[in-house]
Coordinates of C-alpha atoms in Angstrom, one line a residue:
M27 CA 0.0 0.0 0.1
H28 CA 2.8 2.3 0.9
S29 CA 4.5 1.8 -2.5
L30 CA 1.0 2.5 -4.2
L31 CA 0.7 5.9 -2.4
R32 CA 4.3 6.8 -3.6
S33 CA 3.7 5.9 -7.2
T34 CA 3.7 8.7 -9.7
P35 CA 0.3 8.0 -11.4
F36 CA -1.4 7.9 -8.0
R37 CA 0.2 11.3 -7.1
V38 CA -0.7 12.9 -10.3
A39 CA -4.4 11.6 -10.0
V40 CA -4.5 13.0 -6.4
I41 CA -3.1 16.3 -7.6
V42 CA -5.6 16.7 -10.4
G43 CA -8.4 15.6 -8.0
A44 CA -7.3 18.1 -5.4
T45 CA -7.2 20.8 -8.2
V46 CA -10.7 20.0 -9.3
L47 CA -11.9 19.9 -5.6
V48 CA -10.4 23.3 -4.9
S49 CA -11.8 24.8 -8.0
L50 CA -15.2 23.3 -7.0
V51 CA -15.1 24.8 -3.5
I52 CA -14.1 28.2 -4.9
A53 CA -16.9 28.1 -7.5
G54 CA -19.2 26.8 -4.9
L55 CA -18.6 29.6 -2.4
V56 CA -18.9 32.2 -5.3
A57 CA -22.2 30.6 -6.3
V58 CA -23.5 30.6 -2.5
Q59 CA -22.6 34.2 -2.2
L60 CA -24.6 35.1 -5.3
I61 CA -27.4 32.9 -4.1
Q62 CA -27.5 34.7 -0.7
T63 CA -27.3 38.1 -2.5
E64 CA -30.2 37.2 -4.8
L65 CA -32.3 35.7 -2.0
A66 CA -31.7 38.9 0.2
Q67 CA -32.9 41.2 -2.8
R68 CA -36.0 38.9 -3.4
M69 CA -36.8 39.0 0.3
D70 CA -36.6 42.8 0.5
R71 CA -38.8 43.1 -2.6
A72 CA -41.4 40.7 -1.1
I73 CA -41.4 42.6 2.2
A74 CA -41.8 45.9 0.4
D75 CA -44.7 44.6 -1.7
D76 CA -46.6 43.3 1.3
F77 CA -45.9 46.5 3.1
K78 CA -47.3 48.4 0.2
V79 CA -50.4 46.2 -0.1
I80 CA -51.1 46.7 3.7
A81 CA -50.5 50.3 3.6
E82 CA -52.8 50.9 0.6
A83 CA -55.6 49.2 2.5
Y84 CA -55.8 52.3 4.7
G85 CA -58.9 54.4 3.9
E86 CA -59.1 58.2 4.7
G87 CA -59.6 58.4 8.3
D88 CA -60.5 54.6 8.6
T89 CA -58.0 52.0 9.7
V90 CA -60.4 49.1 9.9
D91 CA -59.4 47.9 6.4
M92 CA -55.8 48.1 7.2
I93 CA -56.2 46.2 10.5
D94 CA -58.2 43.5 8.6
S95 CA -55.4 43.4 6.1
V96 CA -52.8 42.8 8.8
T97 CA -55.0 40.3 10.4
S98 CA -55.5 38.3 7.3
H99 CA -51.7 38.3 6.4
A100 CA -50.8 37.2 10.0
A101 CA -53.3 34.3 9.8
A102 CA -51.7 33.1 6.6
A103 CA -48.4 32.7 8.5
P104 CA -49.2 30.5 11.4
N105 CA -45.5 29.4 11.7
R106 CA -44.5 33.1 12.0
D107 CA -42.2 32.7 8.9
W108 CA -43.7 36.2 8.1
I109 CA -44.2 39.0 10.7
F110 CA -47.2 41.5 10.4
V111 CA -47.7 44.0 13.2
L112 CA -49.8 47.1 13.4
M113 CA -49.6 49.2 16.6
Q114 CA -50.3 52.7 17.8
P115 CA -47.4 55.0 18.6
D116 CA -47.7 54.5 22.3
G117 CA -47.2 50.6 21.6
T118 CA -50.9 49.5 21.8
M119 CA -51.3 46.4 19.5
L120 CA -54.1 46.8 16.9
A121 CA -53.2 43.6 14.9
G122 CA -50.4 41.2 14.3
N123 CA -48.9 37.8 15.1
V124 CA -45.9 39.0 17.5
T125 CA -46.1 41.0 20.7
R126 CA -43.4 43.7 20.1
V127 CA -41.1 45.2 17.5
P128 CA -37.8 47.1 17.9
A129 CA -37.9 50.9 18.1
G130 CA -37.1 52.9 15.1
G131 CA -38.0 52.7 11.4
G132 CA -36.8 51.6 8.0
W133 CA -34.9 48.3 7.2
M134 CA -33.3 46.2 9.9
T135 CA -32.2 42.7 10.6
V136 CA -33.1 41.6 14.2
P137 CA -33.0 38.3 16.2
A138 CA -36.2 36.6 17.0
A139 CA -35.9 37.5 20.6
E140 CA -36.5 41.2 19.9
L141 CA -39.8 40.1 18.4
G142 CA -40.8 38.3 21.5
L143 CA -40.1 34.8 19.9
A144 CA -37.8 32.0 20.9
E145 CA -34.2 32.5 20.0
S146 CA -34.2 29.2 18.0
A147 CA -36.4 31.0 15.5
G148 CA -33.2 32.7 14.2
R149 CA -33.2 36.2 12.6
Y150 CA -35.8 38.3 10.7
R151 CA -35.5 41.0 8.1
L152 CA -38.0 43.8 8.9
R153 CA -39.3 47.1 7.4
I154 CA -41.0 49.4 9.9
G155 CA -42.8 52.4 8.7
D156 CA -45.4 55.0 9.7
V157 CA -48.9 54.7 8.0
A158 CA -51.7 57.1 9.1
G159 CA -50.0 57.7 12.5
N160 CA -49.6 54.0 13.3
R161 CA -46.4 51.8 13.1
L162 CA -46.6 49.1 10.6
A163 CA -43.9 46.3 10.6
V164 CA -43.6 43.6 7.9
G165 CA -40.8 41.1 8.1
Q166 CA -39.8 37.6 7.0
S167 CA -37.6 34.9 8.6
F168 CA -34.2 34.0 7.1
A169 CA -35.1 30.2 7.8
E170 CA -36.1 29.5 4.2
S171 CA -33.0 31.3 2.7
G172 CA -30.9 29.7 5.3
D173 CA -32.3 26.3 4.2
I174 CA -31.4 27.1 0.6
V175 CA -27.9 28.1 1.4
R176 CA -27.4 25.0 3.5
L177 CA -28.7 22.8 0.7
A178 CA -26.3 24.5 -1.7
L179 CA -23.3 23.9 0.7
G180 CA -24.3 20.4 1.4
S181 CA -24.6 19.8 -2.4
I182 CA -21.0 21.1 -2.8
A183 CA -19.8 19.0 0.0
W184 CA -21.3 15.8 -1.5
A185 CA -20.0 16.6 -4.9
G186 CA -16.5 17.2 -3.4
A187 CA -16.7 13.8 -1.5
V188 CA -17.8 12.0 -4.7
I189 CA -15.0 13.6 -6.6
M190 CA -12.4 12.5 -4.0
V191 CA -13.8 9.0 -4.0
L192 CA -13.7 8.8 -7.7
V193 CA -10.1 10.4 -7.8
A194 CA -8.9 7.8 -5.2
A195 CA -10.5 5.0 -7.2
M196 CA -9.1 6.2 -10.6
G197 CA -5.8 6.9 -9.1
T198 CA -5.6 3.6 -7.5
L199 CA -6.6 1.9 -10.8
I200 CA -4.1 4.0 -12.9
A201 CA -1.3 3.5 -10.2
L202 CA -1.8 -0.3 -10.3
R203 CA -1.7 -0.4 -14.1
G204 CA 1.3 1.8 -14.1
R205 CA 3.1 -0.1 -11.3
R206 CA 2.6 -3.4 -13.2
R207 CA 4.3 -1.9 -16.2
I208 CA 7.0 -0.2 -14.1
S209 CA 7.6 -3.5 -12.3
N210 CA 8.1 -5.2 -15.6
I211 CA 10.9 -2.7 -16.4
A212 CA 12.4 -3.0 -13.0
E213 CA 12.4 -6.8 -13.0
T214 CA 13.9 -6.9 -16.4
M215 CA 16.7 -4.6 -15.3
E216 CA 17.3 -6.6 -12.3
R217 CA 17.7 -9.7 -14.4
V218 CA 20.1 -7.9 -16.6
G219 CA 22.0 -6.7 -13.5
R220 CA 22.3 -10.4 -12.5
G221 CA 24.0 -11.1 -15.8
E222 CA 21.0 -12.3 -17.9
L223 CA 21.7 -10.0 -20.8
S224 CA 19.0 -11.7 -22.9
A225 CA 16.2 -10.4 -20.8
R226 CA 13.9 -7.8 -22.5
I227 CA 10.9 -5.7 -21.4
N228 CA 7.6 -6.7 -22.6
V229 CA 6.2 -4.0 -24.9
G230 CA 2.5 -3.5 -25.0
P231 CA 0.3 -2.4 -27.9
R232 CA -0.5 1.0 -26.5
A233 CA 2.5 2.8 -28.0
D234 CA 2.5 5.4 -25.2
D235 CA 5.5 6.9 -23.5
I236 CA 6.2 3.9 -21.3
D237 CA 6.2 1.7 -24.4
L238 CA 8.4 4.1 -26.3
L239 CA 10.8 4.1 -23.2
S240 CA 10.6 0.2 -23.2
R241 CA 11.6 0.0 -26.7
Q242 CA 14.5 2.4 -26.4
V243 CA 15.6 0.4 -23.2
N244 CA 15.4 -2.8 -25.2
A245 CA 17.4 -1.4 -28.1
A246 CA 20.0 -0.2 -25.5
L247 CA 20.1 -3.7 -24.0
D248 CA 20.5 -5.2 -27.5
R249 CA 23.6 -3.0 -28.2
L250 CA 24.9 -3.8 -24.7
S251 CA 24.4 -7.5 -25.1
A252 CA 26.2 -7.4 -28.3
L253 CA 29.1 -5.4 -26.9
V254 CA 29.5 -7.7 -23.9
E255 CA 29.2 -10.9 -26.1
G256 CA 31.8 -9.4 -28.4
M257 CA 34.2 -8.6 -25.4
R258 CA 33.6 -12.1 -24.0
Q259 CA 34.2 -13.8 -27.2
V260 CA 37.4 -11.9 -27.7
S261 CA 38.6 -12.6 -24.3
V262 CA 37.7 -16.4 -24.7
N263 CA 39.4 -16.5 -28.1
I264 CA 42.6 -14.8 -26.7
A265 CA 42.6 -17.3 -23.8
H266 CA 42.2 -20.2 -26.2
D267 CA 44.7 -18.9 -28.6
L268 CA 47.3 -18.5 -25.8
K269 CA 46.5 -21.7 -24.0
T270 CA 47.4 -23.9 -26.9
P271 CA 50.9 -22.6 -27.4
L272 CA 51.5 -22.4 -23.6
N273 CA 50.6 -26.1 -23.3
R274 CA 52.9 -27.0 -26.3
L275 CA 55.7 -24.9 -24.5
A276 CA 55.2 -26.7 -21.1
I277 CA 55.3 -30.2 -22.9
S278 CA 58.6 -29.0 -24.7
I279 CA 60.1 -27.9 -21.5
E280 CA 59.1 -31.1 -19.6
T281 CA 60.7 -33.2 -22.5
A282 CA 63.9 -31.0 -22.4
S283 CA 64.0 -31.4 -18.5
A284 CA 63.7 -35.1 -18.7
A285 CA 66.5 -35.3 -21.3
A286 CA 68.8 -32.8 -19.8
G287 CA 71.8 -34.1 -17.8
G288 CA 72.9 -30.9 -16.0
E289 CA 71.2 -30.1 -12.7
P290 CA 71.0 -26.3 -13.0
L291 CA 69.2 -26.8 -16.4
V292 CA 66.8 -29.2 -14.8
G293 CA 66.0 -26.6 -12.1
L294 CA 65.5 -23.8 -14.5
L295 CA 63.3 -25.8 -16.7
G296 CA 61.3 -26.9 -13.6
Q297 CA 60.9 -23.3 -12.7
A298 CA 59.5 -22.5 -16.3
T299 CA 57.2 -25.3 -16.1
S300 CA 55.7 -24.0 -12.8
E301 CA 55.3 -20.6 -14.2
I302 CA 53.6 -21.9 -17.3
A303 CA 51.3 -24.0 -15.0
Q304 CA 50.5 -20.8 -13.2
I305 CA 49.6 -19.1 -16.4
N306 CA 47.4 -21.9 -17.6
A307 CA 45.6 -21.9 -14.2
T308 CA 45.1 -18.0 -14.6
F309 CA 43.5 -18.6 -18.1
D310 CA 41.4 -21.4 -16.8
A311 CA 40.1 -19.2 -14.0
L312 CA 39.4 -16.3 -16.4
L313 CA 37.4 -18.6 -18.9
R314 CA 35.5 -20.0 -15.9
I315 CA 34.6 -16.6 -14.6
A316 CA 33.5 -15.5 -18.2
Q317 CA 31.4 -18.6 -18.5
I318 CA 29.8 -18.0 -15.1
E319 CA 29.1 -14.4 -15.7
A320 CA 27.5 -15.2 -19.0
G321 CA 24.8 -17.0 -17.1
A322 CA 25.5 -20.3 -18.9
R323 CA 25.4 -22.4 -15.8
R324 CA 22.0 -21.2 -14.7
G325 CA 20.4 -23.9 -16.6
R326 CA 21.9 -26.5 -14.2
F327 CA 20.4 -25.1 -11.2
V328 CA 18.8 -27.7 -8.9
P329 CA 17.9 -27.8 -5.1
T330 CA 21.2 -28.3 -3.5
D331 CA 21.9 -29.4 0.0
I332 CA 24.5 -27.0 1.4
A333 CA 25.3 -29.4 4.3
S334 CA 26.7 -32.0 1.8
V335 CA 28.7 -29.3 0.2
L336 CA 30.3 -28.3 3.5
A337 CA 30.8 -32.0 4.3
R338 CA 32.9 -32.4 1.2
I339 CA 35.1 -29.2 2.0
A340 CA 35.6 -30.6 5.4
D341 CA 36.9 -33.9 4.1
A342 CA 39.1 -32.1 1.6
Y343 CA 40.7 -29.3 3.8
V344 CA 40.7 -30.3 7.4
D345 CA 43.8 -32.4 6.9
V346 CA 45.4 -29.8 4.7
A347 CA 44.9 -27.2 7.5
E348 CA 46.6 -29.5 10.0
E349 CA 49.5 -30.1 7.8
Q350 CA 50.0 -26.2 7.7
R351 CA 49.6 -26.1 11.5
Q352 CA 46.2 -24.3 11.2
T353 CA 42.8 -25.3 12.3
L354 CA 39.7 -25.7 10.2
V355 CA 36.3 -26.0 11.7
V356 CA 33.4 -26.8 9.4
Q357 CA 29.7 -26.5 11.0
W358 CA 26.2 -26.1 9.9
D359 CA 22.8 -25.9 11.5
E360 CA 20.5 -28.8 11.2
G361 CA 17.7 -28.8 8.7
L362 CA 19.1 -26.1 6.4
P363 CA 16.8 -25.5 3.5
P364 CA 18.4 -26.3 0.0
I365 CA 19.8 -23.8 -2.1
E366 CA 18.6 -23.5 -5.8
G367 CA 21.9 -23.5 -7.6
D368 CA 24.8 -25.4 -9.1
A369 CA 26.3 -27.8 -6.5
E370 CA 29.7 -27.8 -8.4
L371 CA 30.0 -24.0 -8.3
L372 CA 28.8 -23.9 -4.7
T373 CA 31.6 -26.3 -3.7
Q374 CA 34.0 -24.1 -5.8
L375 CA 32.8 -21.0 -3.8
C376 CA 33.5 -22.6 -0.4
A377 CA 36.7 -24.2 -1.6
N378 CA 38.1 -20.8 -2.7
L379 CA 37.0 -19.0 0.5
V380 CA 38.8 -21.8 2.6
E381 CA 41.9 -21.9 0.3
N382 CA 42.1 -18.0 0.5
A383 CA 42.0 -18.2 4.3
L384 CA 44.7 -21.0 4.3
R385 CA 47.0 -19.3 1.9
H386 CA 47.1 -15.9 3.5
T387 CA 47.1 -16.7 7.2
P388 CA 50.1 -17.9 9.3
P389 CA 50.4 -21.1 11.2
G390 CA 48.3 -21.3 14.4
T391 CA 45.4 -19.6 12.6
Q392 CA 41.9 -20.8 13.4
I393 CA 39.5 -20.9 10.4
S394 CA 35.7 -21.6 10.5
L395 CA 33.3 -22.4 7.7
T396 CA 29.6 -22.1 8.9
A397 CA 26.1 -22.2 7.4
R398 CA 23.1 -21.1 9.5
N399 CA 19.5 -20.0 9.1
A400 CA 18.7 -16.3 9.4
D401 CA 15.2 -14.8 9.2
D402 CA 15.1 -14.4 5.4
A403 CA 18.2 -16.0 4.2
L404 CA 20.7 -18.9 4.5
V405 CA 24.0 -17.4 5.6
L406 CA 27.4 -18.9 4.8
V407 CA 30.4 -17.5 6.8
C408 CA 34.0 -18.0 6.4
A409 CA 36.1 -16.3 9.3
D410 CA 39.7 -16.4 10.5
N411 CA 41.6 -14.8 13.3
G412 CA 44.6 -14.0 10.9
P413 CA 45.9 -10.6 9.7
G414 CA 42.7 -9.8 7.8
I415 CA 42.4 -7.3 5.0
A416 CA 42.6 -3.6 5.3
E417 CA 39.2 -1.9 5.0
S418 CA 40.7 0.3 2.1
E419 CA 41.4 -2.9 0.1
R420 CA 38.1 -4.8 0.8
S421 CA 36.3 -3.2 -2.1
R422 CA 39.1 -4.1 -4.5
V423 CA 39.8 -7.8 -3.7
F424 CA 37.0 -8.8 -6.0
E425 CA 38.6 -7.2 -8.9
R426 CA 40.3 -9.7 -11.4
L427 CA 44.1 -10.2 -10.9
Y428 CA 44.2 -7.7 -7.9
R429 CA 46.6 -8.8 -5.2
G430 CA 47.2 -6.9 -2.1
D431 CA 50.5 -5.9 -0.7
K432 CA 50.3 -8.7 2.0
S433 CA 49.5 -11.4 -0.7
R434 CA 52.1 -10.6 -3.4
S435 CA 54.6 -13.0 -1.7
T436 CA 52.2 -15.9 -1.7
P437 CA 51.3 -18.1 -4.7
G438 CA 48.0 -17.3 -6.6
S439 CA 46.7 -15.5 -9.5
G440 CA 44.3 -12.9 -7.8
L441 CA 41.2 -14.5 -9.4
G442 CA 40.1 -16.6 -6.3
L443 CA 37.7 -14.0 -4.8
S444 CA 36.8 -12.7 -8.3
L445 CA 35.5 -16.2 -9.1
V446 CA 33.7 -16.3 -5.7
K447 CA 32.0 -13.0 -6.5
A448 CA 30.9 -14.3 -9.9
I449 CA 29.4 -17.5 -8.3
V450 CA 27.6 -15.5 -5.6
E451 CA 26.0 -13.1 -8.2
L452 CA 24.9 -16.0 -10.4
H453 CA 23.0 -17.3 -7.4
G454 CA 21.4 -14.0 -6.6
A455 CA 23.3 -13.8 -3.3
T456 CA 25.3 -11.0 -1.7
I457 CA 28.8 -11.1 -0.3
V458 CA 30.3 -8.9 2.4
L459 CA 33.8 -8.6 3.9
E460 CA 34.0 -7.5 7.5
D461 CA 36.5 -7.2 10.2
N462 CA 36.6 -10.3 12.4
A463 CA 38.6 -8.5 15.2
P464 CA 41.1 -9.9 14.6
G465 CA 41.1 -11.5 11.1
L466 CA 38.5 -11.5 8.2
R467 CA 34.9 -12.5 8.1
V468 CA 33.3 -13.3 4.7
A469 CA 29.4 -13.5 4.8
V470 CA 27.4 -14.9 1.8
R471 CA 23.7 -14.4 2.0
F472 CA 21.4 -16.6 0.0
P473 CA 17.9 -15.2 0.0
R474 CA 14.9 -17.4 0.2

């Protein structure tokens, strides 16, 4: 729900709806003001007309007809929505439906209490004037005009509520449709980020701006895929082209070494053979990393028991650690869920982590390889209490052929952790290097 509220289509819909609502409120208030003005003018005209009718009922020296007129008008307003009063100058009532009227004359707006009525009756508009020496008061309650104004305001409020409901509904619908399309793009880009360069965005038939953007992204991915494939192919070709003559050279040197009678020559040839073997190992690792990053091994993924992988690592390296006067402990939690992956590559990952620890730590170092369950992941940790890696170098150790100052005197190609990172990313996992105080802690999280 939170992501829906933050989506651009929903926000745009809310902004448009708010603009319409504000416009409706402003227009409604203007309309109500115009209605109030018109109602006030009509009320004054109606009061003036009735005042004139009653005043014209006066005959020369005879107020009986005027009294009858006031009485008949008052009788026609039993609810006192209209006020008719005729009284003498001293306040003596001659006719009417209220007991008193305010002093003075002309037009005025007064509360009901000044007419002797309950305050709940509201306010009245009055005209008080002198007719044949008597005071005539004609007035009308604001109740009817107030009802009309309240009806108009209520209509505006209901219209605003309906607009907001429709805006929320349409905004939600638009946002859901937009989010599905944006999620399609995000999912595709995530797959590309994991190395699946063949992934493409599904383009719909609407031909709108999102479809246009999707086509442009797909075109860019096509070009990127072609470039990466070209670079990979060149790298593979170079590796293959160099591997063959290096193998031949190694065979030739081994033959010469076997046939040589001089001990110094045998030693030099043996050293050359070792160097060539290291070069071949480097090319093998580069080819393997290129194959993994291309995603070719993803088709071999099956549910893999990490406990069996760790058991194989323990069988292979515990004795090696003892020979180097180091200690290797391999442990795992019971009931670990299987990992969807390539068992051979996962074994390679663990082996590289352990070999890296064995190679770069002194005798007496304690090394552990553990697997445990976390809330949302399976966590594989390789830790040691050796010299560790400086924090400034941790971001670079995954670079191909990178070797830190401390590791330059030890054998290796600088590709072990590069291969580890390629395997981790192929499986959609993450890897973090941390200080083990002392030593190094490498944590790999396989999300479930």
